[in-house]
PDB file of C-alpha atoms in Angstrom:
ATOM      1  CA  UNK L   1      91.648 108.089  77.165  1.00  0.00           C
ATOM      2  CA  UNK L   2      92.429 104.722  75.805  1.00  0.00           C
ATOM      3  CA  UNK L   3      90.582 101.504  77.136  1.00  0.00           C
ATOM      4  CA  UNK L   4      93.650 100.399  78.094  1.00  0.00           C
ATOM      5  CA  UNK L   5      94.831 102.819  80.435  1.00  0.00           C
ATOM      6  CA  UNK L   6      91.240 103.649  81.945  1.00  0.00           C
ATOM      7  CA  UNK L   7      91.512  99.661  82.801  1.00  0.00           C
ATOM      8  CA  UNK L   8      94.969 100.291  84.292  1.00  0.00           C
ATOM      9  CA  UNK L   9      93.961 103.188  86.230  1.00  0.00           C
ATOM     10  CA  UNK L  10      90.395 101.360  87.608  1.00  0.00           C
ATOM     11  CA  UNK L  11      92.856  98.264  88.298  1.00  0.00           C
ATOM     12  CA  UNK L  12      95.343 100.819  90.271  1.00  0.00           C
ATOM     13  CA  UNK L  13      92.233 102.911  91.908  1.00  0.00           C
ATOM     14  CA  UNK L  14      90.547  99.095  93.302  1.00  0.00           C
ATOM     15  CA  UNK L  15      93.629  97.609  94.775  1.00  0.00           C
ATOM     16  CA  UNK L  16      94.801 100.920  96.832  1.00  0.00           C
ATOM     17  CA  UNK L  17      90.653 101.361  97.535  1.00  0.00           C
ATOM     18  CA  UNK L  18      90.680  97.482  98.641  1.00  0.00           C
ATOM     19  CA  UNK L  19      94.200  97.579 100.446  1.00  0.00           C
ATOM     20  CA  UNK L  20      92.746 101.194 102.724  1.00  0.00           C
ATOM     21  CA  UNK L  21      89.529  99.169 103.791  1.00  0.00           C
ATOM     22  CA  UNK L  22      91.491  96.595 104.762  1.00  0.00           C
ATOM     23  CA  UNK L  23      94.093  98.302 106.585  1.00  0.00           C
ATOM     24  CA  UNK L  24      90.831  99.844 108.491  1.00  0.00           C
ATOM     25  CA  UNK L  25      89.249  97.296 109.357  1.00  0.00           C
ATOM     26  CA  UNK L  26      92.251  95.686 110.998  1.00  0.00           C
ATOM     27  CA  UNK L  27      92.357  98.448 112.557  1.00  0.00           C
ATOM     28  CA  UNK L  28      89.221  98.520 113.945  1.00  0.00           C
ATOM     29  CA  UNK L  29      88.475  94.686 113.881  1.00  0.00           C
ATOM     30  CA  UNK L  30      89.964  93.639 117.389  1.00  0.00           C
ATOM     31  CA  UNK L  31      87.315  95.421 119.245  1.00  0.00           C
ATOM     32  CA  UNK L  32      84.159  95.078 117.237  1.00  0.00           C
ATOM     33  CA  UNK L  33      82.748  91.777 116.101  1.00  0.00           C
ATOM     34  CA  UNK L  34      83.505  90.248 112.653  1.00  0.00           C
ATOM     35  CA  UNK L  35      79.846  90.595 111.087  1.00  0.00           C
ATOM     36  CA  UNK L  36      78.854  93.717 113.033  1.00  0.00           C
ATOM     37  CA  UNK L  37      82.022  95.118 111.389  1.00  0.00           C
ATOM     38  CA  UNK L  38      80.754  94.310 107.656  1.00  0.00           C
ATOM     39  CA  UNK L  39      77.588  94.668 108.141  1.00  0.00           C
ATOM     40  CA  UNK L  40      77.599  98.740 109.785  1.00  0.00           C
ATOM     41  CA  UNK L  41      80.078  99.084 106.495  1.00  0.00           C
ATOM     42  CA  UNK L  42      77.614  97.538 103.810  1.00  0.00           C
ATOM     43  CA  UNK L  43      74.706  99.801 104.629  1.00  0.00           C
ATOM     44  CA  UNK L  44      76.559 103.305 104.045  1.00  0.00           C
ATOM     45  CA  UNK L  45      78.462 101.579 101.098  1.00  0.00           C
ATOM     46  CA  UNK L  46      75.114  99.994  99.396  1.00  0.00           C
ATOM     47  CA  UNK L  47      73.629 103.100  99.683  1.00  0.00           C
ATOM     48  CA  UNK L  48      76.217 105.034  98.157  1.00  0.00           C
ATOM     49  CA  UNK L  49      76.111 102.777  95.201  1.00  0.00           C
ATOM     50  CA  UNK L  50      72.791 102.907  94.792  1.00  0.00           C
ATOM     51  CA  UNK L  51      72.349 106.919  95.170  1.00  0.00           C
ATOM     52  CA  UNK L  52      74.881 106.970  92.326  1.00  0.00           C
ATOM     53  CA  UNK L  53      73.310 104.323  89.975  1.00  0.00           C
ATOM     54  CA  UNK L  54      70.046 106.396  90.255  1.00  0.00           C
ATOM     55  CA  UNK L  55      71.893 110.258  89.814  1.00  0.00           C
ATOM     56  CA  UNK L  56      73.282 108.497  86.764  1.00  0.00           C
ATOM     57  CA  UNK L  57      70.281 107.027  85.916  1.00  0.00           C
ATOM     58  CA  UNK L  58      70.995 103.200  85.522  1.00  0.00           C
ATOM     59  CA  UNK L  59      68.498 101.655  88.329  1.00  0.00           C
ATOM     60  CA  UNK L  60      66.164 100.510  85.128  1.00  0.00           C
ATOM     61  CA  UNK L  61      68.232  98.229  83.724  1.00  0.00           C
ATOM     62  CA  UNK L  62      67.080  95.891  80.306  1.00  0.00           C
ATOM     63  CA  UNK L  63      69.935  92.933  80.874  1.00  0.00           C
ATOM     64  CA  UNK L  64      69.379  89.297  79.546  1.00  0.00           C
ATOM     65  CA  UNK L  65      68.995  86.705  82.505  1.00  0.00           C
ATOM     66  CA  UNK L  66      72.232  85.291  81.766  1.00  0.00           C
ATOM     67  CA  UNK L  67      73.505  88.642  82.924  1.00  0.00           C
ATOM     68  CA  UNK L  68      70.927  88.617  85.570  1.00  0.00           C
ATOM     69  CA  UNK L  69      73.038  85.283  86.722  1.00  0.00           C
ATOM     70  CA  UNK L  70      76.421  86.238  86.497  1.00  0.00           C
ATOM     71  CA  UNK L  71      76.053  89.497  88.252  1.00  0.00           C
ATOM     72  CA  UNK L  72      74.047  87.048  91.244  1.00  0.00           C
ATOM     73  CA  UNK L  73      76.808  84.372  90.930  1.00  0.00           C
ATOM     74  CA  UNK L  74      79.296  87.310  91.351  1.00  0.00           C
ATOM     75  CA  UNK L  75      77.552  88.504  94.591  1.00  0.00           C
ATOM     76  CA  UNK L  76      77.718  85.238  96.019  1.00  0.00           C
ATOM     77  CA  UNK L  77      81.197  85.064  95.419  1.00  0.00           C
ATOM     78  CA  UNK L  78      82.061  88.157  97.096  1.00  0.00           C
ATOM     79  CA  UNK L  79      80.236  87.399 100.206  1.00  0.00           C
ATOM     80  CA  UNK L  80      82.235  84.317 100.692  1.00  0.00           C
ATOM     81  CA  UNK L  81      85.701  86.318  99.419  1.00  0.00           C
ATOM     82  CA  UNK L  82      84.507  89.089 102.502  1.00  0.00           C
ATOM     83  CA  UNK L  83      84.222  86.267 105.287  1.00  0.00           C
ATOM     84  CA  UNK L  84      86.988  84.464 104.476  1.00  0.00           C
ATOM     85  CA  UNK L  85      89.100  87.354 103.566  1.00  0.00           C
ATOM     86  CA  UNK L  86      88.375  89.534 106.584  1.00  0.00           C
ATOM     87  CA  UNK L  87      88.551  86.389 108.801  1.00  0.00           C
ATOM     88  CA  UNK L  88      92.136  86.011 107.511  1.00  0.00           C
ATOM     89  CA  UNK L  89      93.451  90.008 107.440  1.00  0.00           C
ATOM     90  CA  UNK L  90      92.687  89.972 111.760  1.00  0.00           C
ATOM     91  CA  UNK L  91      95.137  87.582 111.940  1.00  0.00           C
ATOM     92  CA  UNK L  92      97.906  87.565 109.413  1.00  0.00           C
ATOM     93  CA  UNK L  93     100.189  90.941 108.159  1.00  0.00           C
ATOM     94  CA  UNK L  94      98.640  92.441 105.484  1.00  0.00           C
ATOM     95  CA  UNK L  95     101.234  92.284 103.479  1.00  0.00           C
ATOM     96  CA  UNK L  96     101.154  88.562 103.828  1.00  0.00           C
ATOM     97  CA  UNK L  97      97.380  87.842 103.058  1.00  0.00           C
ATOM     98  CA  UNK L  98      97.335  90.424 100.084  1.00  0.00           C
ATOM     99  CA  UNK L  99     100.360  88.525  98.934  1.00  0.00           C
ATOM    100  CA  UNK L 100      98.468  85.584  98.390  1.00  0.00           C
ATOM    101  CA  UNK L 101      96.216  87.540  96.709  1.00  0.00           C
ATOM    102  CA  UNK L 102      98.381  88.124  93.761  1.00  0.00           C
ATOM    103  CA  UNK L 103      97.928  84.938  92.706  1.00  0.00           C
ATOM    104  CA  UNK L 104      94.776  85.720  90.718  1.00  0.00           C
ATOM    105  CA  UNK L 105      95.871  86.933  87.375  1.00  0.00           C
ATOM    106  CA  UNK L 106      97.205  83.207  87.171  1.00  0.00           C
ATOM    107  CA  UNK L 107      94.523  81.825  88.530  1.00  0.00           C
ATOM    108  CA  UNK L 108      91.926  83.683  86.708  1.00  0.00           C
ATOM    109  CA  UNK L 109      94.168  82.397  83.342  1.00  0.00           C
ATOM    110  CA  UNK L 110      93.860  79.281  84.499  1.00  0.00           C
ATOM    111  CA  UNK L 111      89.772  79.247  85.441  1.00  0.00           C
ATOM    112  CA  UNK L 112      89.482  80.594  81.673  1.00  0.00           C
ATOM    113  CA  UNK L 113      91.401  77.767  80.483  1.00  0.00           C
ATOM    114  CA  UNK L 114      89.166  75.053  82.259  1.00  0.00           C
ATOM    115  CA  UNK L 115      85.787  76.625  81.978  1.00  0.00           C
ATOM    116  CA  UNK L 116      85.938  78.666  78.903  1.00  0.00           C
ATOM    117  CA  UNK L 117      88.133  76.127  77.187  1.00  0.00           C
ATOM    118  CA  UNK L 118      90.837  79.324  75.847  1.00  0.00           C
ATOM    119  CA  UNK L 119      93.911  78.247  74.966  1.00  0.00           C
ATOM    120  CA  UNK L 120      96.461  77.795  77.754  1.00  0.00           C
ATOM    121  CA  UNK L 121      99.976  76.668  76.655  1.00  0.00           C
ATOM    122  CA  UNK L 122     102.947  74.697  78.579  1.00  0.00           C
ATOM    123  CA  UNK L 123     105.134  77.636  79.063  1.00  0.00           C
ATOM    124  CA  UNK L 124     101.964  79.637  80.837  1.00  0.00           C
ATOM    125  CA  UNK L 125     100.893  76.192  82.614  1.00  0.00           C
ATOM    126  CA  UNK L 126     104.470  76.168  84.033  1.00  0.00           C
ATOM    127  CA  UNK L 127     104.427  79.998  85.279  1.00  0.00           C
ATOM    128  CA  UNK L 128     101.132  78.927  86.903  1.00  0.00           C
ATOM    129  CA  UNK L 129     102.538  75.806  88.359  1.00  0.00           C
ATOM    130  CA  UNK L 130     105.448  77.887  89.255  1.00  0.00           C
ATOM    131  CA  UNK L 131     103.560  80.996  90.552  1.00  0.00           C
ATOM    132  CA  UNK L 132     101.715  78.470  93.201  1.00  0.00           C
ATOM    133  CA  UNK L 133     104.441  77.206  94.444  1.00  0.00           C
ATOM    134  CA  UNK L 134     105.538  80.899  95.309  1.00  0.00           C
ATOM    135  CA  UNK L 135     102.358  81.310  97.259  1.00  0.00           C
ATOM    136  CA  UNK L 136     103.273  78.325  99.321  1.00  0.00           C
ATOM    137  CA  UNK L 137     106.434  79.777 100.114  1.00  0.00           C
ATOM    138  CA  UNK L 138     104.273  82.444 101.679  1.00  0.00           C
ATOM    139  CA  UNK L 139     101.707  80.573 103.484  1.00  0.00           C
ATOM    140  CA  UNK L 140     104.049  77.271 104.435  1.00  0.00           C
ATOM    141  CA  UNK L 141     102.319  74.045 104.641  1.00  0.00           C
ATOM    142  CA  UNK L 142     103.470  72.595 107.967  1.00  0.00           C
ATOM    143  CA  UNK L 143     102.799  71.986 111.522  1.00  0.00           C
ATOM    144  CA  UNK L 144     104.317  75.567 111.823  1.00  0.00           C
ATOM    145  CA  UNK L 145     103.767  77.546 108.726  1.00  0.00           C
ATOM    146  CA  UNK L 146     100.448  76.484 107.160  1.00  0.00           C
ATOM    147  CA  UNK L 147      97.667  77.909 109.780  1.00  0.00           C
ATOM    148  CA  UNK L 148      93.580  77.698 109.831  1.00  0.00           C
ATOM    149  CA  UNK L 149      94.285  81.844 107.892  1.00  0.00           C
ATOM    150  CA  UNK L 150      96.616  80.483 105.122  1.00  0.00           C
ATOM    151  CA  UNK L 151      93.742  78.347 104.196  1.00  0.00           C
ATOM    152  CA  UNK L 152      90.973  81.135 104.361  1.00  0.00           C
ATOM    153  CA  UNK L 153      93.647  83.451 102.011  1.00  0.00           C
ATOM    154  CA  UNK L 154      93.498  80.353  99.455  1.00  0.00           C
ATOM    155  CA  UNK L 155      89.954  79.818  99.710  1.00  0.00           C
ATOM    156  CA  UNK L 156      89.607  83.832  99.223  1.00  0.00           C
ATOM    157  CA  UNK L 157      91.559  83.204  95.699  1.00  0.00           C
ATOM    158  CA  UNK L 158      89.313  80.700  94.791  1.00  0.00           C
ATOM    159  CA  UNK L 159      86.349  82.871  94.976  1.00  0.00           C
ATOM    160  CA  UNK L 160      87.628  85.879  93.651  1.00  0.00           C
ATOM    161  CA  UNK L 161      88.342  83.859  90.786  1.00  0.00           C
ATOM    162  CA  UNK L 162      85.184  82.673  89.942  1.00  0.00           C
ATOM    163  CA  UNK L 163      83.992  86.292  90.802  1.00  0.00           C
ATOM    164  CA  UNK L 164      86.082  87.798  88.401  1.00  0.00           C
ATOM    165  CA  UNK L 165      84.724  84.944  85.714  1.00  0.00           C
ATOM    166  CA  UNK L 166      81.794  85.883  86.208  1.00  0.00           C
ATOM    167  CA  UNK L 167      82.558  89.591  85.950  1.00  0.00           C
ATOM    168  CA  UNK L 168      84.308  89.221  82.586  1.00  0.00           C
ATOM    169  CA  UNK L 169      81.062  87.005  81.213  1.00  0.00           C
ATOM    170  CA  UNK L 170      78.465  89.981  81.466  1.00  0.00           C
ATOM    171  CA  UNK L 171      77.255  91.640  78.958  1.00  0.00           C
ATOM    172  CA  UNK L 172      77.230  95.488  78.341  1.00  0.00           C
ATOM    173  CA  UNK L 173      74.055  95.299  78.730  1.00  0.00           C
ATOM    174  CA  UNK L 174      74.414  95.374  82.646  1.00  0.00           C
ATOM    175  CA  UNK L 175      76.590  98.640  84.364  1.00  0.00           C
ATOM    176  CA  UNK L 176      79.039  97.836  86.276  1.00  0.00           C
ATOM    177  CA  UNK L 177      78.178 100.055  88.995  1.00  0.00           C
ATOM    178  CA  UNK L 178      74.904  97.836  89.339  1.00  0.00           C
ATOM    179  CA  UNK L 179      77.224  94.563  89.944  1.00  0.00           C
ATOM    180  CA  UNK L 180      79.348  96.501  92.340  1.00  0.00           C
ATOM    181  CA  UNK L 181      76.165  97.718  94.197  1.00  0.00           C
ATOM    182  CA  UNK L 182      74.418  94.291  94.334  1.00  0.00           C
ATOM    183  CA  UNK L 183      78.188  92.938  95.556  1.00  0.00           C
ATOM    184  CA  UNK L 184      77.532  95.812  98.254  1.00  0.00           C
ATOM    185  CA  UNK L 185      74.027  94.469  98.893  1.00  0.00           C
ATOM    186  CA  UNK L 186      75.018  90.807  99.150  1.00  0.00           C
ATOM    187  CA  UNK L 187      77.881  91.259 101.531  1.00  0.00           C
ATOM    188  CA  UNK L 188      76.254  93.982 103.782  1.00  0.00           C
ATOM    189  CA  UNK L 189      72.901  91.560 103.896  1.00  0.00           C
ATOM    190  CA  UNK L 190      74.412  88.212 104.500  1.00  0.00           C
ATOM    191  CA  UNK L 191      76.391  90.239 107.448  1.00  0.00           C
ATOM    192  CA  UNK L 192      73.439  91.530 109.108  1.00  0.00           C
ATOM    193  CA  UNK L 193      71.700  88.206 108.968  1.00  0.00           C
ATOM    194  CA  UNK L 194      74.742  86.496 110.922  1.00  0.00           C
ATOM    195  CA  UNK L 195      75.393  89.293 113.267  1.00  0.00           C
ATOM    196  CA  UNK L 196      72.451  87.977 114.941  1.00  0.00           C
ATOM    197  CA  UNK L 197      74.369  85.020 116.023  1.00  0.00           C
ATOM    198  CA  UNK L 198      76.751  87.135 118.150  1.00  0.00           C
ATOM    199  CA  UNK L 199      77.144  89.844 120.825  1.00  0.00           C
ATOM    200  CA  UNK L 200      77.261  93.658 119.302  1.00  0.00           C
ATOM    201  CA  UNK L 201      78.849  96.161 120.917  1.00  0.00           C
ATOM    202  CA  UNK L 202      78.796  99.908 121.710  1.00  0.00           C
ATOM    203  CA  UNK L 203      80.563 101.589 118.061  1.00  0.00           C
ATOM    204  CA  UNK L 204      82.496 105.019 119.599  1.00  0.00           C
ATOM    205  CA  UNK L 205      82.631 107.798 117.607  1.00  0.00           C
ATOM    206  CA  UNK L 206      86.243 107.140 116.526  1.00  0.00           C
ATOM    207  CA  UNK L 207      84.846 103.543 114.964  1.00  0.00           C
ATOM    208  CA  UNK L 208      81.724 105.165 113.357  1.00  0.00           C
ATOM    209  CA  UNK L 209      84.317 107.030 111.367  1.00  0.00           C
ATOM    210  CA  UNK L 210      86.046 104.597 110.716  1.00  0.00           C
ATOM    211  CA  UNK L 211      83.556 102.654 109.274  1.00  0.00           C
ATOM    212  CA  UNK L 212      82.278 105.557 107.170  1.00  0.00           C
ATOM    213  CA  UNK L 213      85.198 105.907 105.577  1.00  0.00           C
ATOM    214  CA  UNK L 214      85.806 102.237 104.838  1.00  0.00           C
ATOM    215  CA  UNK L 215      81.789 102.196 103.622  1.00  0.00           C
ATOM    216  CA  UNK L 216      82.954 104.925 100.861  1.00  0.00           C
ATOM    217  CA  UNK L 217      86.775 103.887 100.506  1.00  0.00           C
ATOM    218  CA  UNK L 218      84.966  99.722  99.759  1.00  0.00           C
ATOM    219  CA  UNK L 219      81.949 101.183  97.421  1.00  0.00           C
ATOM    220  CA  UNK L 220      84.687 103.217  94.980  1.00  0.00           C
ATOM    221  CA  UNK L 221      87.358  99.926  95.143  1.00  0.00           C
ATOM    222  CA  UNK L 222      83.981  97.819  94.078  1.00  0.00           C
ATOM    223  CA  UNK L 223      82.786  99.988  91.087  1.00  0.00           C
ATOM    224  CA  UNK L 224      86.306 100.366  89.557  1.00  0.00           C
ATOM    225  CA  UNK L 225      87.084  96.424  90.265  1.00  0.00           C
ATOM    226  CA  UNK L 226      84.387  95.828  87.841  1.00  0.00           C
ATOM    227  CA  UNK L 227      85.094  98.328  85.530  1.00  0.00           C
ATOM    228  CA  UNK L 228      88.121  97.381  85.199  1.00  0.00           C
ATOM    229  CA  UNK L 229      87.351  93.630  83.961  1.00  0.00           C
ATOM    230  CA  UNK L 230      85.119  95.237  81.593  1.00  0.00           C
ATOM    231  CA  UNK L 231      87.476  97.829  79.784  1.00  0.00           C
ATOM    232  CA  UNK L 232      90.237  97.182  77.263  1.00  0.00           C
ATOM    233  CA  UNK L 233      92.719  94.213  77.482  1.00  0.00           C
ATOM    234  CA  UNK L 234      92.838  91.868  80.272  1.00  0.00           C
ATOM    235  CA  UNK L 235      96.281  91.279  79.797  1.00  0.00           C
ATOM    236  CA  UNK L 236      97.435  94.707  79.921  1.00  0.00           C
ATOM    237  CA  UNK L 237      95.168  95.540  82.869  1.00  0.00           C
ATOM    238  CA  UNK L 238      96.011  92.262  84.933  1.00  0.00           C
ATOM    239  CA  UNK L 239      99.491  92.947  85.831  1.00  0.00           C
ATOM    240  CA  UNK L 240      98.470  96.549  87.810  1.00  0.00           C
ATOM    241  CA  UNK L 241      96.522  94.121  90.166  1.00  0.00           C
ATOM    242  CA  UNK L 242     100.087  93.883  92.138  1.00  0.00           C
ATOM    243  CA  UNK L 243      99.889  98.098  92.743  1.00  0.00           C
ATOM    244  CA  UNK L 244      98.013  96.308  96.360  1.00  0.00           C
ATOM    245  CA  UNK L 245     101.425  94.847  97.142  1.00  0.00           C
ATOM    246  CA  UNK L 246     102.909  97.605  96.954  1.00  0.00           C
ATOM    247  CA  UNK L 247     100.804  99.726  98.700  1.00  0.00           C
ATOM    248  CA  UNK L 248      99.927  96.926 101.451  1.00  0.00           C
ATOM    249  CA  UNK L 249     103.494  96.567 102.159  1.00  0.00           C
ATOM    250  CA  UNK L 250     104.046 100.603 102.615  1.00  0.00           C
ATOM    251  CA  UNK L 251     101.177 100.415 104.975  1.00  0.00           C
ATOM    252  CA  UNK L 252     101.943  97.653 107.008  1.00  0.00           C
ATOM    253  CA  UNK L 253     104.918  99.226 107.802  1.00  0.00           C
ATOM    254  CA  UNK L 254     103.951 102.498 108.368  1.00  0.00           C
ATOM    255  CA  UNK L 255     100.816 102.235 109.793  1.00  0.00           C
ATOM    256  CA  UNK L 256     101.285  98.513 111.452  1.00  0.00           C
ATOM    257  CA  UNK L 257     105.095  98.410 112.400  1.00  0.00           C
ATOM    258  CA  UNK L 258     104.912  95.066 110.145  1.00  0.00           C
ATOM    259  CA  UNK L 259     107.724  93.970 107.275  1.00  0.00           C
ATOM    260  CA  UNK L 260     107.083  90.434 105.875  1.00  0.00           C
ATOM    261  CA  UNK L 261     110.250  88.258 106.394  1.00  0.00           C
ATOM    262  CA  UNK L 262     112.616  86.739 103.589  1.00  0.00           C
ATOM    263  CA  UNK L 263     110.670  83.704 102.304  1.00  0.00           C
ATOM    264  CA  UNK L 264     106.996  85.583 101.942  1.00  0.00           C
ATOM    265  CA  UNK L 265     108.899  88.731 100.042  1.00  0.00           C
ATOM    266  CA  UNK L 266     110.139  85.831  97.711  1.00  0.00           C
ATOM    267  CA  UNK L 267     107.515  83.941  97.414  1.00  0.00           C
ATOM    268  CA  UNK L 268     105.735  87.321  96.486  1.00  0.00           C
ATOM    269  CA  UNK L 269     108.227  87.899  93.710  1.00  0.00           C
ATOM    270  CA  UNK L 270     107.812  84.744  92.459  1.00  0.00           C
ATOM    271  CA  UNK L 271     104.045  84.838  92.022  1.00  0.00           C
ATOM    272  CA  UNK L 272     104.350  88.499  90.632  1.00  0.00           C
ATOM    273  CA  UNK L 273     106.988  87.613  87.924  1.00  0.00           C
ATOM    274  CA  UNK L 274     104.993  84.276  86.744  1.00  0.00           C
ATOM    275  CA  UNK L 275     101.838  86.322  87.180  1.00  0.00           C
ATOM    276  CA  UNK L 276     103.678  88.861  84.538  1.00  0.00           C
ATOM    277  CA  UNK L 277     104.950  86.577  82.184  1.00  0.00           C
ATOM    278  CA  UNK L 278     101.499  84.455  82.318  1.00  0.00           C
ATOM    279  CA  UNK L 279     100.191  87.889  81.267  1.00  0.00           C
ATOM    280  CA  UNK L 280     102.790  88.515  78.268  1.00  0.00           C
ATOM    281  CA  UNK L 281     102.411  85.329  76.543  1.00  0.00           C
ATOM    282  CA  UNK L 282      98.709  85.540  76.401  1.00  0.00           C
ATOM    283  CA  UNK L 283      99.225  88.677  74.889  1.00  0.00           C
ATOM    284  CA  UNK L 284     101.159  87.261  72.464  1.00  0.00           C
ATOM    285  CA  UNK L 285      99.039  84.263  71.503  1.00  0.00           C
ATOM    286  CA  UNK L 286      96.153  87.054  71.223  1.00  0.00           C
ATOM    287  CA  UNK L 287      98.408  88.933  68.641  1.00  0.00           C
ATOM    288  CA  UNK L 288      99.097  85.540  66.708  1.00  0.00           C
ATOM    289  CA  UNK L 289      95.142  84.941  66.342  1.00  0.00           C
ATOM    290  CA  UNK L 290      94.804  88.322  64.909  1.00  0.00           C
ATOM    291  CA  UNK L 291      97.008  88.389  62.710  1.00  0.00           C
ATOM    292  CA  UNK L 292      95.771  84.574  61.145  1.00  0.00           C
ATOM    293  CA  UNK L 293      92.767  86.653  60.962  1.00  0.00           C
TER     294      UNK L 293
END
């Protein structure tokens, strides 16, 4: 299969993968604490990971420091996307928070532009400029609109970004199913250590498979998230980052009785049509280099 479309179908695998474990843990998140809640998940998930890495024999691996750093820097990252994140999902629609979410292909554009100095032109500055302004549409500064979970969804972008950076820096010197499993290992660890700081409670049956099956649905979403930064183009894989949207809005409304209203579908459109276009012109400006080549 080509890179491309292995990228596409990792890209398509992570977002349904991410968009389940969410839709779980809402589920299951208004009667068991925040950090309990991540942490029961991280230890099945970490050791799934793990178990894998070693069947397929990558435990040893021989990766520079630098890679070392990235994949730690990526960790971090993820542990603040999964408070933030989570902290936001209990209390918005799902549809709504993983709306914001589609902001990263222009942000991620944009964080390449400022910290890996590539070239970023006015007409894909303006469909970033223009694919923000979508996401406040969806998240509404004011007294009324803009609330403490609007702020954690923006700060989630922000870190996913840099996550994704850091993702796209490593070598392949360093599998990806090592990242995703030291994500796992981050997230699940930093967890445990604040659970401490609250009551846990008694996990039925019902919750314990629940969690289960948000510890495996989490660990697969992980391992093809970083696979798919890592295989073929970024700018043909970005766009089939907005297959979540899709499939968060199907289940918030069939599993969660919950439609987003006019303005956050429209916002939503906006960011995914800048996010496109963003996509297509770096495409082209990649075709122009190769060809002065």
């Amino acid at each position: 299969m080509h890179d491309n479309a292995k990228g596409s179908l990792l890209m398509v695998g992570a977002m349904i993968g991410f968009t389940v474990n969410d839709a779980i843990l809402k589920v299951i998140g208004g009667h068991i604490p925040l950090f309990q809640m991540v942490f029961l998940r991280g230890i099945p998930a970490t050791l799934f990971l793990v178990l894998l890495a070693w069947r397929m024999g990558m435990l040893r691996v021989k990766a520079p420091a630098q890679d070392w750093a990235l994949a730690s820097l990526r960790a971090l990252m993820e542990v603040g996307a999964a408070y933030f994140f989570i902290s936001a999902l209990l209390r918005m629609e799902l549809a709504n928070v993983t709306a914001v979410l589609q902001v990263l292909p222009l942000s991620v554009a944009l964080g390449a532009a400022l910290v890996f100095r590539e070239p970023l032109g006015w007409r894909r500055l303006s469909a970033i400029l223009i694919g923000f302004c979508g996401v406040m549409l969806i998240v509404r500064p004011g007294p009324d609109g803009f609330t403490e979970q609007s702020i954690y969804a923006l700060i989630t972008v922000a870190l996913v970004t840099i996550r994704d950076l850091a993702a796209r820096r490593m070598s392949k010197a360093m599998p990806s199913i090592v990242g995703a499993a030291l994500s796992s290992f981050a997230v699940g660890s930093a967890a445990g250590l604040a659970s401490l700081t609250e009551p846990w409670v008694a996990v039925t049956s019902q919750d314990a498979a629940y969690l289960f099956t948000t510890a495996i649905v989490v660990a697969l979403a992980y391992l093809c998230s970083v696979m798919a930064m890592r295989v073929g183009e970024i700018t043909f894989i970005a766009p089939f980052r907005y297959s979540g949207l899709i499939a968060a809005l199907l289940i918030g409304l069939l599993v969660f009785g919950e439609w987003p209203d006019a303005l956050t579908l429209i916002g939503a459109a906006i960011v995914v049509a800048t996010g496109l276009f963003t996509l297509y012109r770096e495409s082209l400006a990649r075709k122009k280099n190769q060809l002065a080549e």
